[in-house]
XYZ file of C-alpha atoms in Angstrom:
89
model
C -0.050 0.244 -0.058
C 1.353 3.321 -0.798
C 0.007 6.434 0.196
C -2.068 8.148 3.390
C -3.364 5.513 6.240
C -5.520 5.897 9.329
C -4.013 3.773 12.488
C -5.413 2.793 15.616
C -5.970 0.395 18.106
C -5.996 -1.111 21.836
C -3.011 -1.592 23.923
C -1.816 -3.381 27.547
C -0.131 -0.681 29.458
C 2.336 -2.351 31.659
C 3.966 0.278 33.586
C 6.651 0.680 36.807
C 6.829 3.651 39.198
C 9.852 3.728 41.181
C 8.586 6.205 44.313
C 12.330 6.509 46.406
C 11.483 9.298 48.836
C 14.625 9.937 48.960
C 16.370 6.950 49.697
C 19.818 6.044 48.018
C 19.638 2.266 48.298
C 16.579 0.677 45.932
C 13.782 -0.802 48.360
C 11.122 -3.331 46.327
C 8.741 -1.652 48.574
C 8.162 1.589 46.883
C 7.773 0.134 43.478
C 4.277 0.552 41.865
C 3.541 -1.384 39.584
C 0.088 -1.269 36.951
C -1.271 -2.772 34.498
C -4.030 -0.300 32.196
C -5.760 -0.411 29.225
C -4.697 2.330 26.007
C -5.369 3.292 22.963
C -3.660 4.304 19.951
C -4.425 6.595 17.546
C -2.939 8.072 13.787
C -1.841 8.783 10.495
C 0.955 7.647 8.230
C 2.038 8.113 5.332
C 3.987 5.874 3.052
C 6.457 7.347 0.070
C 7.665 5.513 -2.482
C 12.100 5.050 -2.851
C 12.418 3.010 -6.366
C 11.910 -0.960 -6.321
C 9.532 -2.871 -3.844
C 11.375 -0.937 -0.856
C 9.032 2.174 0.224
C 9.622 4.652 3.658
C 6.923 5.952 6.176
C 6.245 8.390 8.171
C 3.514 7.732 11.274
C 2.339 10.187 13.908
C 0.328 8.651 16.571
C -1.670 9.857 20.374
C -1.482 7.699 22.458
C -3.277 7.480 25.899
C -4.037 5.639 29.086
C -7.898 4.681 28.461
C -8.555 3.414 31.813
C -8.531 6.320 34.590
C -6.483 6.462 37.389
C -7.256 7.271 41.028
C -4.507 9.532 42.240
C -6.547 10.251 45.635
C -6.096 6.723 46.192
C -2.026 6.272 44.947
C -2.159 5.305 41.388
C 0.584 6.873 38.922
C -1.412 9.257 36.699
C -2.721 8.052 33.490
C 0.022 8.395 30.238
C -0.844 10.102 27.278
C 2.015 11.152 24.666
C 2.656 11.747 20.942
C 5.265 10.037 18.948
C 6.775 10.253 15.354
C 7.781 7.104 13.781
C 10.213 6.741 10.429
C 10.615 4.009 8.850
C 11.866 1.470 6.024
C 9.533 -0.753 4.332
C 11.479 -3.686 1.989
């Protein structure tokens, strides 16, 4: 496929947050592991290079879909934008 396209999907976000509270030594009791449902939505474009190879440029927005209860000590939701460049051969 060559040209513009949309993409999206669900993901499982496995995150680890360390809360050291200023301690020098690593202590596993202050580490929080959180699993959340995430989602990605983006736009991409495929550019021909000659022959059968081509390169792609994508921009995507990713966010956590399940809410975080920060009052209960949960880490905040994760949201970010990423730009990707790739080569398809």
